[in-house]
PDB file of C-alpha atoms and ligand atoms in Angstrom:
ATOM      1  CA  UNK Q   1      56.442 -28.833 -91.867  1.00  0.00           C
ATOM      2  CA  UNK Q   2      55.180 -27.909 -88.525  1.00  0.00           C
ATOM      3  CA  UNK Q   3      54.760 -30.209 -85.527  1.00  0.00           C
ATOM      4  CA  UNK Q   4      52.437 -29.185 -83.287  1.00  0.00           C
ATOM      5  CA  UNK Q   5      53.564 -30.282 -79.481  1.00  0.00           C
ATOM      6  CA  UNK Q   6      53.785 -29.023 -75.853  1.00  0.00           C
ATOM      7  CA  UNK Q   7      55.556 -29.555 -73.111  1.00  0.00           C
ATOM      8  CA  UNK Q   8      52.159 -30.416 -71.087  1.00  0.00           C
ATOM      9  CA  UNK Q   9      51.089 -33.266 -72.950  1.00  0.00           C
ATOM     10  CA  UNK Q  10      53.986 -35.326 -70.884  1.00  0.00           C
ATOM     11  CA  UNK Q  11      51.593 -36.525 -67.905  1.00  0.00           C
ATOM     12  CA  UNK Q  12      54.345 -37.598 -65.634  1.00  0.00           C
ATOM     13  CA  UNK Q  13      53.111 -41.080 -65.206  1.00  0.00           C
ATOM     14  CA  UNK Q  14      56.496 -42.352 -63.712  1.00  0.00           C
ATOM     15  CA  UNK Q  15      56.636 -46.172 -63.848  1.00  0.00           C
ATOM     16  CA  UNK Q  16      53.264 -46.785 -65.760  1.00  0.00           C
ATOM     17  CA  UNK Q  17      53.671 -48.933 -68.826  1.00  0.00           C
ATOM     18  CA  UNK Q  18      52.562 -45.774 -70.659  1.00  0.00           C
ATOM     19  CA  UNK Q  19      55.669 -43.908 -70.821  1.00  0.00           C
ATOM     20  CA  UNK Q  20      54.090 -40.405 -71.548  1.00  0.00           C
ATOM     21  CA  UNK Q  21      57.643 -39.200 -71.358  1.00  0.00           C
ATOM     22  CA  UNK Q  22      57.994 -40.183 -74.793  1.00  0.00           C
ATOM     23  CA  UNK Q  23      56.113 -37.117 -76.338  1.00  0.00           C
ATOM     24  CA  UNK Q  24      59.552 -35.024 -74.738  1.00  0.00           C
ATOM     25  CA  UNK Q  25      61.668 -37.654 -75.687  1.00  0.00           C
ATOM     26  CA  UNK Q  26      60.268 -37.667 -79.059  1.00  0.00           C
ATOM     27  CA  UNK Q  27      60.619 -33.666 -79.540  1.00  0.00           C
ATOM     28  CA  UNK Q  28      63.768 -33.678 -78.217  1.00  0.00           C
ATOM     29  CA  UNK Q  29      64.919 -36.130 -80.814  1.00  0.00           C
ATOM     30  CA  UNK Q  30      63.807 -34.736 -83.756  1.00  0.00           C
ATOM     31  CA  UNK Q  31      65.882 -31.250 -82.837  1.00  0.00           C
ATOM     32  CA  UNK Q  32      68.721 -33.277 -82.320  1.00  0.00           C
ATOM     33  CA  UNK Q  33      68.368 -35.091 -85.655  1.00  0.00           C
ATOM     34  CA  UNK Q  34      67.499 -31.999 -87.191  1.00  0.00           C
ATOM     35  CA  UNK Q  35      64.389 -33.499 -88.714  1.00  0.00           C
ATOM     36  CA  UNK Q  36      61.930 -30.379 -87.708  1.00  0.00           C
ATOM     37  CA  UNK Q  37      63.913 -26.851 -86.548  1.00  0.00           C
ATOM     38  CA  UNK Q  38      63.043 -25.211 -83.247  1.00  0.00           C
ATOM     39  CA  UNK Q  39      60.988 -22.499 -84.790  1.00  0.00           C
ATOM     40  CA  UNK Q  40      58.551 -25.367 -86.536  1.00  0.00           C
ATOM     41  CA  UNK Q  41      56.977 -26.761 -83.345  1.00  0.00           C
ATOM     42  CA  UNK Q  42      53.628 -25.176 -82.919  1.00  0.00           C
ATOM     43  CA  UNK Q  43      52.469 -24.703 -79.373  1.00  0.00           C
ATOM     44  CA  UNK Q  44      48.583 -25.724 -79.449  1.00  0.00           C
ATOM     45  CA  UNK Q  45      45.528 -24.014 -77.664  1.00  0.00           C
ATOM     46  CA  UNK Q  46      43.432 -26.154 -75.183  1.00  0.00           C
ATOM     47  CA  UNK Q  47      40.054 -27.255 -77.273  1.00  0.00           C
ATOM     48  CA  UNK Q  48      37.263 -25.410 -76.214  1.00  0.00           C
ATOM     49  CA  UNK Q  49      34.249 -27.013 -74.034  1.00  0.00           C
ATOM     50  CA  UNK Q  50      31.928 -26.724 -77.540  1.00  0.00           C
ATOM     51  CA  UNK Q  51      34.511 -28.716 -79.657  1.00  0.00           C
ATOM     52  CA  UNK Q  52      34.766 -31.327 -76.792  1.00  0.00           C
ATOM     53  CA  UNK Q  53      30.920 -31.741 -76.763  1.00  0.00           C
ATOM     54  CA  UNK Q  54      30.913 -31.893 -80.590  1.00  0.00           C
ATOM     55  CA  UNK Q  55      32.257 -35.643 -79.851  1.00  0.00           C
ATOM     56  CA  UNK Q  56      31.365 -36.117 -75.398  1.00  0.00           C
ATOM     57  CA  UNK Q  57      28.754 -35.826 -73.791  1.00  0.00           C
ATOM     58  CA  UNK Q  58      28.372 -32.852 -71.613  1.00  0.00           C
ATOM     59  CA  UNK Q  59      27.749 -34.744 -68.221  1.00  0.00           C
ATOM     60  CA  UNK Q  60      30.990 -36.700 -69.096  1.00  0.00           C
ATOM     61  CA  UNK Q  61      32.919 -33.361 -68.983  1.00  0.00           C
ATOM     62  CA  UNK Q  62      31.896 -31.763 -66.495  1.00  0.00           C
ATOM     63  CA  UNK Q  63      33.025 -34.771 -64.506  1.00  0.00           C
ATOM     64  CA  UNK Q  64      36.191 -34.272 -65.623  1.00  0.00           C
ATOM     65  CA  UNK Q  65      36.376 -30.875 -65.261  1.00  0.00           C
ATOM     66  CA  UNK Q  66      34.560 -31.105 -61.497  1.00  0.00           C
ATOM     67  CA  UNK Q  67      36.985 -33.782 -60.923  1.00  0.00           C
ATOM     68  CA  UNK Q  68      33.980 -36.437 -59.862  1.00  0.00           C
ATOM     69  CA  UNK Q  69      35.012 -39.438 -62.142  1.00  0.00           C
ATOM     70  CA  UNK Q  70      34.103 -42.585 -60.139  1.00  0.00           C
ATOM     71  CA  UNK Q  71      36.419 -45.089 -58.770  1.00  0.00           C
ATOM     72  CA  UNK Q  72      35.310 -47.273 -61.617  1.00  0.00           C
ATOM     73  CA  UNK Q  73      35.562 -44.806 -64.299  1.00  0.00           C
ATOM     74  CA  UNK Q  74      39.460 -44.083 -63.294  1.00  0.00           C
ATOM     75  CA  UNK Q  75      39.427 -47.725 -63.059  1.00  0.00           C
ATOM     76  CA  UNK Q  76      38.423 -48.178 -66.423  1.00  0.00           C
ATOM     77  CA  UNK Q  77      41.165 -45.024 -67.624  1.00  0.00           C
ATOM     78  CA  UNK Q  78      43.859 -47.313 -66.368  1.00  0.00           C
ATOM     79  CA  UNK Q  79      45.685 -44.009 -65.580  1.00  0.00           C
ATOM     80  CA  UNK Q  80      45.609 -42.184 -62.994  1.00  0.00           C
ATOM     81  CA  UNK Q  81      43.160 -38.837 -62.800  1.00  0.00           C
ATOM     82  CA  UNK Q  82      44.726 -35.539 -62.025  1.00  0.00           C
ATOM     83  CA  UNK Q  83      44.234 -32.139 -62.892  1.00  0.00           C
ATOM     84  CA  UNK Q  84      47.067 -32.111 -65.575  1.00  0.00           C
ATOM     85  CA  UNK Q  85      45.721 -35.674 -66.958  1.00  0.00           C
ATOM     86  CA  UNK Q  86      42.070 -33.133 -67.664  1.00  0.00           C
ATOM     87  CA  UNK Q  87      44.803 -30.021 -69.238  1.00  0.00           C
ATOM     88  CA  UNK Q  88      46.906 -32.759 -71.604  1.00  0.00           C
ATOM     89  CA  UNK Q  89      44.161 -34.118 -72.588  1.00  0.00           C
ATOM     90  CA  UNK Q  90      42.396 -30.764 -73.814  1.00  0.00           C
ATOM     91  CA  UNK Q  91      45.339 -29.526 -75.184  1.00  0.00           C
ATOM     92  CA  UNK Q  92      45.823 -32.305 -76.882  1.00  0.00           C
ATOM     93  CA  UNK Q  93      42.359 -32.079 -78.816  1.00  0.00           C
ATOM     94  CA  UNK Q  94      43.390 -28.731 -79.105  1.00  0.00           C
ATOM     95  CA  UNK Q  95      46.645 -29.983 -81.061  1.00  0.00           C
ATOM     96  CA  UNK Q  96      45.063 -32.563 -83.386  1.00  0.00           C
ATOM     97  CA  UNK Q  97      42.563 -29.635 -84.640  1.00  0.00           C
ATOM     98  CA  UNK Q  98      45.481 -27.717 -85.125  1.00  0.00           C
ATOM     99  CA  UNK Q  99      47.424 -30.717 -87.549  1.00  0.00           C
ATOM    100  CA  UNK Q 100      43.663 -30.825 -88.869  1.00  0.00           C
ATOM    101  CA  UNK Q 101      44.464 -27.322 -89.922  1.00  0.00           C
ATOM    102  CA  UNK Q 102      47.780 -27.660 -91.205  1.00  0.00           C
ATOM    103  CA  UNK Q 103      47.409 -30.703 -92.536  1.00  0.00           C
ATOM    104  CA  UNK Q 104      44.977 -28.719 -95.448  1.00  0.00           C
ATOM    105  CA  UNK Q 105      47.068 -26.175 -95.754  1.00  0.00           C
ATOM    106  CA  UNK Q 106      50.464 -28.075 -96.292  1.00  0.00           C
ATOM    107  CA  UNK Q 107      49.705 -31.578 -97.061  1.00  0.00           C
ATOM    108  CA  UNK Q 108      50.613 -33.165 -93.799  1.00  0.00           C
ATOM    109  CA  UNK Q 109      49.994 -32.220 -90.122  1.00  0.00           C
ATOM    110  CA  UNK Q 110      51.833 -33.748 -87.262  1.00  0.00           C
ATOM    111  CA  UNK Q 111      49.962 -33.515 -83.626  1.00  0.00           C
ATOM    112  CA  UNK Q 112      52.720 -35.368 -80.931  1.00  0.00           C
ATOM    113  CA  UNK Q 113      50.691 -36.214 -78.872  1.00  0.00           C
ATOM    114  CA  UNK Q 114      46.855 -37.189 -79.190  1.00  0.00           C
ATOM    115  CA  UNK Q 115      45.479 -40.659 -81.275  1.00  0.00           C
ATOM    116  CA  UNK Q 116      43.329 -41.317 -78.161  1.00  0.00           C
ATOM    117  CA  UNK Q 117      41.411 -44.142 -80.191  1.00  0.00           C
ATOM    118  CA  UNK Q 118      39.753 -45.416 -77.245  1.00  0.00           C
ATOM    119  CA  UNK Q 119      37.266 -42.643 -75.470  1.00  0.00           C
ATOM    120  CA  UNK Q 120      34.076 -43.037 -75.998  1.00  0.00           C
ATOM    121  CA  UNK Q 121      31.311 -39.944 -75.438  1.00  0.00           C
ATOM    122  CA  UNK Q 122      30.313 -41.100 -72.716  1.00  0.00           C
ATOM    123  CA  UNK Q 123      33.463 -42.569 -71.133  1.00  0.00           C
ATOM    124  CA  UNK Q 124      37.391 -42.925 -71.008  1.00  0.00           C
ATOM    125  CA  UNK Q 125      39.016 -46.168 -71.564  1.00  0.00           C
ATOM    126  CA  UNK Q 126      42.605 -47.385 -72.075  1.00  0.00           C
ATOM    127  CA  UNK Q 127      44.717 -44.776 -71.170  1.00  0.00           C
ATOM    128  CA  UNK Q 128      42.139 -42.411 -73.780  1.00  0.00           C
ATOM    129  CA  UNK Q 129      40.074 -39.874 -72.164  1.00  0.00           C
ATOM    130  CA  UNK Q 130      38.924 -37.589 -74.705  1.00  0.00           C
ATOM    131  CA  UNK Q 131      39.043 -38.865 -78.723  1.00  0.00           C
ATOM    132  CA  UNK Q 132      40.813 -36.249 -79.574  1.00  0.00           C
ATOM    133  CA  UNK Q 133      40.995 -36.673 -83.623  1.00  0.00           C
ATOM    134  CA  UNK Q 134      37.202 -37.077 -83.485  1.00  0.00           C
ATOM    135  CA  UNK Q 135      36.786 -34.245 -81.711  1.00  0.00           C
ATOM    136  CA  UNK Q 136      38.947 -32.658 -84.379  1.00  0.00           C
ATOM    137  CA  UNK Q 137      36.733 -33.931 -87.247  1.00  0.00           C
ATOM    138  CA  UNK Q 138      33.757 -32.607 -85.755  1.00  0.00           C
ATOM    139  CA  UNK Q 139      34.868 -29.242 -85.400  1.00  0.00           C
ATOM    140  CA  UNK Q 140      36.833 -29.226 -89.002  1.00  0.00           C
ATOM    141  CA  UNK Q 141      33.283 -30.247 -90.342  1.00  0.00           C
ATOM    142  CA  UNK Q 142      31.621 -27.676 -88.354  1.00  0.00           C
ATOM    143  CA  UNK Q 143      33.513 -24.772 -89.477  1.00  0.00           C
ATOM    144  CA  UNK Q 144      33.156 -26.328 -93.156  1.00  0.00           C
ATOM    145  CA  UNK Q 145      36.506 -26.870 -94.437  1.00  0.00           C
ATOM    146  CA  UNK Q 146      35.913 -30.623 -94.742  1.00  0.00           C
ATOM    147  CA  UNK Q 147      32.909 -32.107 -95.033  1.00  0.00           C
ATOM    148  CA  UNK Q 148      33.748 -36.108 -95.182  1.00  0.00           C
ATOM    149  CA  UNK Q 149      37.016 -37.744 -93.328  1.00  0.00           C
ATOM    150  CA  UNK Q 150      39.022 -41.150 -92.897  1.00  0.00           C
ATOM    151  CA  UNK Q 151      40.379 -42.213 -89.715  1.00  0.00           C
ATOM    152  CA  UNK Q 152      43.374 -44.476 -90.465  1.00  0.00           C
ATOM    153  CA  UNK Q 153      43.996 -46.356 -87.426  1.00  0.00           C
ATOM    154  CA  UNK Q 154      47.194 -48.885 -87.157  1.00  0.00           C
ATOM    155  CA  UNK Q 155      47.695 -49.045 -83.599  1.00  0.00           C
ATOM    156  CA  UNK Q 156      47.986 -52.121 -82.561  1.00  0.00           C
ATOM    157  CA  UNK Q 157      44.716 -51.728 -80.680  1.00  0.00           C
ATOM    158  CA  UNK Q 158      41.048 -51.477 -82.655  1.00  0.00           C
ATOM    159  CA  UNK Q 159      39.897 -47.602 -82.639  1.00  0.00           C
ATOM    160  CA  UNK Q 160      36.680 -49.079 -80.576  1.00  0.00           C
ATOM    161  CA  UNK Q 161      35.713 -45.417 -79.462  1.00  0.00           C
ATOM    162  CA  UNK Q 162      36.268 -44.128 -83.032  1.00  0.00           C
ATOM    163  CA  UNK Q 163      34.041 -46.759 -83.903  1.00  0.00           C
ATOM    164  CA  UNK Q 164      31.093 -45.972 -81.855  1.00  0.00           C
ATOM    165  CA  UNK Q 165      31.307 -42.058 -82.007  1.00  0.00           C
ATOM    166  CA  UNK Q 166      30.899 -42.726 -86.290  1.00  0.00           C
ATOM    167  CA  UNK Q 167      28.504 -45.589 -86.121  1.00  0.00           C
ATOM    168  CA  UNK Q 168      25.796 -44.404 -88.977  1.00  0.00           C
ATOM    169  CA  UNK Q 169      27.716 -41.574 -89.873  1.00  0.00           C
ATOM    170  CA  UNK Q 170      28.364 -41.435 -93.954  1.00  0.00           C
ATOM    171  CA  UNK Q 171      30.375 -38.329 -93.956  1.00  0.00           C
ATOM    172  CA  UNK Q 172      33.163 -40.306 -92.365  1.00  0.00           C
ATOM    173  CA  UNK Q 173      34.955 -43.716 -92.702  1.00  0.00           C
ATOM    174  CA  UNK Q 174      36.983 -45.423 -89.736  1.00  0.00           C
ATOM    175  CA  UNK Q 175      39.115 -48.006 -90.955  1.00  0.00           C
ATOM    176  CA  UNK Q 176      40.894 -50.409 -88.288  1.00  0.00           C
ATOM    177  CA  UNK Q 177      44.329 -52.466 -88.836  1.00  0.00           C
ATOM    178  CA  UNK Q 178      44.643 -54.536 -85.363  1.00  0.00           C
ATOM    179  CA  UNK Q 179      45.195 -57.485 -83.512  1.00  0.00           C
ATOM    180  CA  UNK Q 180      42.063 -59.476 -83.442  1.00  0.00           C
ATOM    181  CA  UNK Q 181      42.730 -61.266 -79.629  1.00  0.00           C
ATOM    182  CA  UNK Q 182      43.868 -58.653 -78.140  1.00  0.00           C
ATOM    183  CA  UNK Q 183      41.851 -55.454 -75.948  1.00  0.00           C
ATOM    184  CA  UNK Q 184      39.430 -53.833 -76.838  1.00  0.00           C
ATOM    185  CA  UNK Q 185      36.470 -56.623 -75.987  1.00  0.00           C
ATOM    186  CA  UNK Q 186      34.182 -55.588 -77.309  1.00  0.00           C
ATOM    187  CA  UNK Q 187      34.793 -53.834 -80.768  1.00  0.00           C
ATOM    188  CA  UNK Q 188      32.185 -51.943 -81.796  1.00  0.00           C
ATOM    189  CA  UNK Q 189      32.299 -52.245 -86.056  1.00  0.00           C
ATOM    190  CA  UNK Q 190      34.347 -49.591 -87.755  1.00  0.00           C
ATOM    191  CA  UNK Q 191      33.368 -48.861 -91.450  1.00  0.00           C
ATOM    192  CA  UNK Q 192      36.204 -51.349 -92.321  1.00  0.00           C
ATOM    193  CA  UNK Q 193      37.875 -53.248 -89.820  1.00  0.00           C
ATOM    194  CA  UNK Q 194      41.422 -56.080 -90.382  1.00  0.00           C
ATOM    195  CA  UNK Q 195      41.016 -58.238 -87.864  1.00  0.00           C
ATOM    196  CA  UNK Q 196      44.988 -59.609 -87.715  1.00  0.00           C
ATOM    197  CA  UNK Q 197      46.094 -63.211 -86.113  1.00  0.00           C
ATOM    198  CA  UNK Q 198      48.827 -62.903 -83.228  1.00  0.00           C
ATOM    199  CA  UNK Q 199      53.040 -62.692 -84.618  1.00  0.00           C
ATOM    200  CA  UNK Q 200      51.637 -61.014 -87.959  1.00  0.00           C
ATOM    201  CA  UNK Q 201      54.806 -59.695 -89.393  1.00  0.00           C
ATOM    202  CA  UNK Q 202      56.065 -56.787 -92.050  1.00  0.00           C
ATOM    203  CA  UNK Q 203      55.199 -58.506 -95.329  1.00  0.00           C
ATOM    204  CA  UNK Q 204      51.183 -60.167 -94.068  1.00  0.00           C
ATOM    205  CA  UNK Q 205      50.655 -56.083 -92.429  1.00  0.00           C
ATOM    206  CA  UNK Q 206      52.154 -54.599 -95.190  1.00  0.00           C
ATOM    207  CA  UNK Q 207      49.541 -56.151 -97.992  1.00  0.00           C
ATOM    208  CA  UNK Q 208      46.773 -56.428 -95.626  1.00  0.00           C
ATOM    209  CA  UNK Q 209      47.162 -52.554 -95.202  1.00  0.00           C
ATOM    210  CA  UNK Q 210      47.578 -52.015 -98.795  1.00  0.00           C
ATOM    211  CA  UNK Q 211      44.216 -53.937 -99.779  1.00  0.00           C
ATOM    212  CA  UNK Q 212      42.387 -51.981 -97.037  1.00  0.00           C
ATOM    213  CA  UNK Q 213      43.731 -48.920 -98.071  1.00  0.00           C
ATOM    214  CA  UNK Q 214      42.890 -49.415-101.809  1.00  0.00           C
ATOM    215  CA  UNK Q 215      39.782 -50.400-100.722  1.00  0.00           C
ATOM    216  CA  UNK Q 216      38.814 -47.603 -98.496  1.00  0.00           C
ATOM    217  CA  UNK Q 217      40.032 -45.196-100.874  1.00  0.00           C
ATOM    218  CA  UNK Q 218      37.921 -46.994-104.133  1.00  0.00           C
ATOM    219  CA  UNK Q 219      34.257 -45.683-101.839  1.00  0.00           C
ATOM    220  CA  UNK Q 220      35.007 -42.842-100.503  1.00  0.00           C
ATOM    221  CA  UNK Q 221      36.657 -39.412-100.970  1.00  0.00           C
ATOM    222  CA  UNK Q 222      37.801 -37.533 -98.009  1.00  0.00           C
ATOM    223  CA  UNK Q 223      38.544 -34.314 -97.433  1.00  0.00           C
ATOM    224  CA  UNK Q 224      41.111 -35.281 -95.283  1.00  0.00           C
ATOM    225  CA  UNK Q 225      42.657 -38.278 -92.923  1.00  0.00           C
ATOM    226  CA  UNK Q 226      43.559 -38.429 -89.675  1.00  0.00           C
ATOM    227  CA  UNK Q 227      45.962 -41.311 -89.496  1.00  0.00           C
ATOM    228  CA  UNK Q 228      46.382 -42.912 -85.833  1.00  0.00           C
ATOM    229  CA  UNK Q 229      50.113 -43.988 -85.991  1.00  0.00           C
ATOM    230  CA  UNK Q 230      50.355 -46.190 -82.750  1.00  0.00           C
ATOM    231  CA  UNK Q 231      54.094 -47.756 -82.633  1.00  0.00           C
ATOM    232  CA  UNK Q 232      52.469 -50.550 -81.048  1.00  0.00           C
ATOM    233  CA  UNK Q 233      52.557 -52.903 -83.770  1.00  0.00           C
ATOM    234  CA  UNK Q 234      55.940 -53.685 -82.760  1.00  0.00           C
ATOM    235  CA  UNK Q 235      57.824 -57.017 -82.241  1.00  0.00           C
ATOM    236  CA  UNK Q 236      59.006 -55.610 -78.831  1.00  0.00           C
ATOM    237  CA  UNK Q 237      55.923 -54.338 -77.741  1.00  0.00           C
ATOM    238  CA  UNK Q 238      54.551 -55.269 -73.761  1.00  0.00           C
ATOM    239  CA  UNK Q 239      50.957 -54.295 -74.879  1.00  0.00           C
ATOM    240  CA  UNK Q 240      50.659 -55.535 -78.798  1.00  0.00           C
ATOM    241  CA  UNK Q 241      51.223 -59.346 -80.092  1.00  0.00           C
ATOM    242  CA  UNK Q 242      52.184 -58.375 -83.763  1.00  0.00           C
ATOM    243  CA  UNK Q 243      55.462 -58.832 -85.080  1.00  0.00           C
ATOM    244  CA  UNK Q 244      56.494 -55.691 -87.165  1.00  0.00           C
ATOM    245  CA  UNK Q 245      59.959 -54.703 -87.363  1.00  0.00           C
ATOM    246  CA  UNK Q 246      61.028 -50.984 -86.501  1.00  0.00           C
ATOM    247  CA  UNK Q 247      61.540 -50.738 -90.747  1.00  0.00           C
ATOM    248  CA  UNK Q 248      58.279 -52.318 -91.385  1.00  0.00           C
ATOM    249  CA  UNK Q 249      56.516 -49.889 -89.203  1.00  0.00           C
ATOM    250  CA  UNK Q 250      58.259 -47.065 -91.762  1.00  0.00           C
ATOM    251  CA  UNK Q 251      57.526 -48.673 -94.445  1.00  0.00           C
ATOM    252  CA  UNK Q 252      53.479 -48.806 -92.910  1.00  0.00           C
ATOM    253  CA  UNK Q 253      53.769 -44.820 -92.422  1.00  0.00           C
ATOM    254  CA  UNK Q 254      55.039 -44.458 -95.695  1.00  0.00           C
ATOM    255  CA  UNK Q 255      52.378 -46.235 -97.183  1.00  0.00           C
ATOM    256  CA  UNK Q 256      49.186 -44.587 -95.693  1.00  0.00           C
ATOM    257  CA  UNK Q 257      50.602 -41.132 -96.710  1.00  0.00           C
ATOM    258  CA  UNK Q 258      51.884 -42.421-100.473  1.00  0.00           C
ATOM    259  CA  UNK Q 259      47.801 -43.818-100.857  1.00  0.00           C
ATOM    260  CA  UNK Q 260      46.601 -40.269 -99.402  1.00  0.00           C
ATOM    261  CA  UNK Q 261      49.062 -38.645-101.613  1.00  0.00           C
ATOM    262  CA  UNK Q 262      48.214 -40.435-105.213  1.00  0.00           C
ATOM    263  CA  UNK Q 263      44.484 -39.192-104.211  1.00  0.00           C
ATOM    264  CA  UNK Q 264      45.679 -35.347-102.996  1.00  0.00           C
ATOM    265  CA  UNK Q 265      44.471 -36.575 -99.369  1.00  0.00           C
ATOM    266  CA  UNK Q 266      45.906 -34.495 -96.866  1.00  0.00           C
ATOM    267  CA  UNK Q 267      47.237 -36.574 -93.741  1.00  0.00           C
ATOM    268  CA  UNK Q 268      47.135 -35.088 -89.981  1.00  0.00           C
ATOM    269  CA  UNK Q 269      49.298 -37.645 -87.918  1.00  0.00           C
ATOM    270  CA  UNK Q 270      48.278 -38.545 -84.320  1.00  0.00           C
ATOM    271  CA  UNK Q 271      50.975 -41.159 -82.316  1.00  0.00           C
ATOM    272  CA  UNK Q 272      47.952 -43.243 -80.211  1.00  0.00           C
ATOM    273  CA  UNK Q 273      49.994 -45.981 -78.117  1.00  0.00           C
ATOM    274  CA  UNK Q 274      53.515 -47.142 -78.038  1.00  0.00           C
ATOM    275  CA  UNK Q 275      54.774 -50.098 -75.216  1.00  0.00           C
ATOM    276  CA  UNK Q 276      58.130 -51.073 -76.372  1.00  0.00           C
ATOM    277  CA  UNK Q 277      60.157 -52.817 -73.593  1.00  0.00           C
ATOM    278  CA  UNK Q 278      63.069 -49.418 -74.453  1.00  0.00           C
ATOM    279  CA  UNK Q 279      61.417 -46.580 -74.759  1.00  0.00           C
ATOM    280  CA  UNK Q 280      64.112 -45.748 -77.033  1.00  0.00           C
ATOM    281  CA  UNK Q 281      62.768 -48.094 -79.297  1.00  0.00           C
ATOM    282  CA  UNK Q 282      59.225 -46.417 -79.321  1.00  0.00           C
ATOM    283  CA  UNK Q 283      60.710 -42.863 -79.285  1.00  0.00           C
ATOM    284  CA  UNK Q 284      62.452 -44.150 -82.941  1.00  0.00           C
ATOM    285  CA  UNK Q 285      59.254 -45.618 -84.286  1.00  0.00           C
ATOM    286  CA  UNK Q 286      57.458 -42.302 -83.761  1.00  0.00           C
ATOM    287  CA  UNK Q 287      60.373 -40.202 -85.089  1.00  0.00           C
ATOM    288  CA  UNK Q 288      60.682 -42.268 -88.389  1.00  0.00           C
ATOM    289  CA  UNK Q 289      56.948 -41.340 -88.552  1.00  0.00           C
ATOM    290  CA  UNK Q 290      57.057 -37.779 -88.366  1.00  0.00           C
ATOM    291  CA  UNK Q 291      60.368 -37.578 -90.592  1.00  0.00           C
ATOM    292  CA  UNK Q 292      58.317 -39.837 -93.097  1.00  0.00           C
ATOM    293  CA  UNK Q 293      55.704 -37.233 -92.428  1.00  0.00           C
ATOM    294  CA  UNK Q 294      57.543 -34.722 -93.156  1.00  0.00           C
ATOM    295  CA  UNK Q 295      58.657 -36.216 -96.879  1.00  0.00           C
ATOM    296  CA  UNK Q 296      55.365 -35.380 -97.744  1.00  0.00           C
ATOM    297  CA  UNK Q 297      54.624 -31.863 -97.019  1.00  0.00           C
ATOM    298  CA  UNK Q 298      54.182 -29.370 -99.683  1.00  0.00           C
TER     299      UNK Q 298
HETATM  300 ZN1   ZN G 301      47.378 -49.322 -78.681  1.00  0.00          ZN
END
């Protein structure tokens, strides 16, 4: 299986609470587990401008590109803007086309990096600038290799930007597994959203997932799911107020791609968020992910 990753989607954020070390940290694990070989990482190419407008809006990036974001808009990114914030972020769009890509050609993609659930077109919010896997979808329909997708998003967060770039679209279904009280306010109404109570733990997430799964998957037939695999869920998390163990969260990867599998779904994997109080712990949750990932590739 190939894991597509580069060294430039680490932002160097230092002390912020998201540790964007971990996509390094993460790499650098699975060599030294031996889960994906040296030669199976997959440098990607920056998106192009087109295949960001597919999804933003074109005033949104060339304030990005210009760098003339507005004290309230970098406000609102709750990260600070830099040149190399505007080249992860494009690369990583870039990168979740490219698991698009493999993803239909061997089952199961793996982007480490991307899952930015929370840009909007017109707007970054919550660490998210550009919606990466949306952006992805757009320009995997536009070429015509898929022509309907799922976005399967269990980050601990709801997929509000996901959510309004879809809104009245047929040709793709967003379902949401989150924390009800918890950010985003508002949530704009994925196709199916599980609103979850606070300290929901392993067994409740497990079947709640399940049903929505089952249920999703009874409607509609993608061509292909891009499943948002935010480690957030996590007892330990500073940012999430669910209660799933490190082997719950395993046993929640293993489950979207079993569902996608019974139905010959293939599954592109995006990280999205991760808080844990050690960063070891988050590093582990999206490891397990990509060597569950990995289980499933042709
Ligand atoms: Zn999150």
């Amino acid at each position: 299986m190939k894991v597509v990753y580069s060294d430039q989607y680490d932002l160097n954020l230092g002390n912020h609470v998201f540790p964007s070390i971990k996509y390094r940290l993460i790499k650098e694990k699975l060599l030294r587990d031996q889960i994906v070989l040296p030669q199976d990482f997959v440098e990607p190419r920056a998106a192009s401008e087109d295949d960001v407008a597919l999804v933003h809006d074109r005033e949104y990036i060339r304030k990005l590109q210009a760098g003339k974001l507005s004290y309230l808009e970098i406000l609102r990114l709750e990260i600070p803007y830099s040149p190399e914030l505007v080249r992860a972020v494009w690369l990583a769009a870039g990168g979740s086309i490219l698991a698009g890509r493999l993803a239909l050609e061997d089952g199961v993609g793996v982007n480490l990096g991307g899952g930015f659930h929370h840009a909007y077109p017109g707007h970054g919010e919550g660490f998210c600038v550009l919606n990466d896997f949306s952006i992805a979808i757009r320009r995997l329909q536009k070429d015509k290799v898929i022509e309907r997708a799922m976005t399967v998003d269990c980050d601990v967060h709801q997929g509000n930007g996901t959510a309004a770039i879809f809104a009245g679209d047929h040709s793709v279904f967003t379902l949401s597994i989150h924390q009800k009280n918890n950010y985003p306010y508002p949530k704009p109404p994925s196709t199916l959203d599980i609103n979850l109570r606070d300290g929901v733990e392993d067994g409740e997430y497990l079947r709640e997932l399940k049903k929505g799964l089952d249920q999703a998957l009874s409607d509609f037939k993608p061509g292909l799911i891009y499943y948002v695999a935010g480690a957030d869920p996590y007892r330990d998390d500073q940012l999430g107020g669910l209660k799933l163990s490190i082997a719950g969260l395993e046993q929640r990867d293993r489950l979207v791609l079993e569902k996608a599998q019974a139905k010959k779904i293939p599954v592109a994997v995006t990280l999205a968020g991760g808080y844990a109080r050690r960063v070891e712990d988050t590093v582990q949750i999206h490891t397990n992910t990509v060597r569950v990932a990995k289980e499933f590739a042709k």
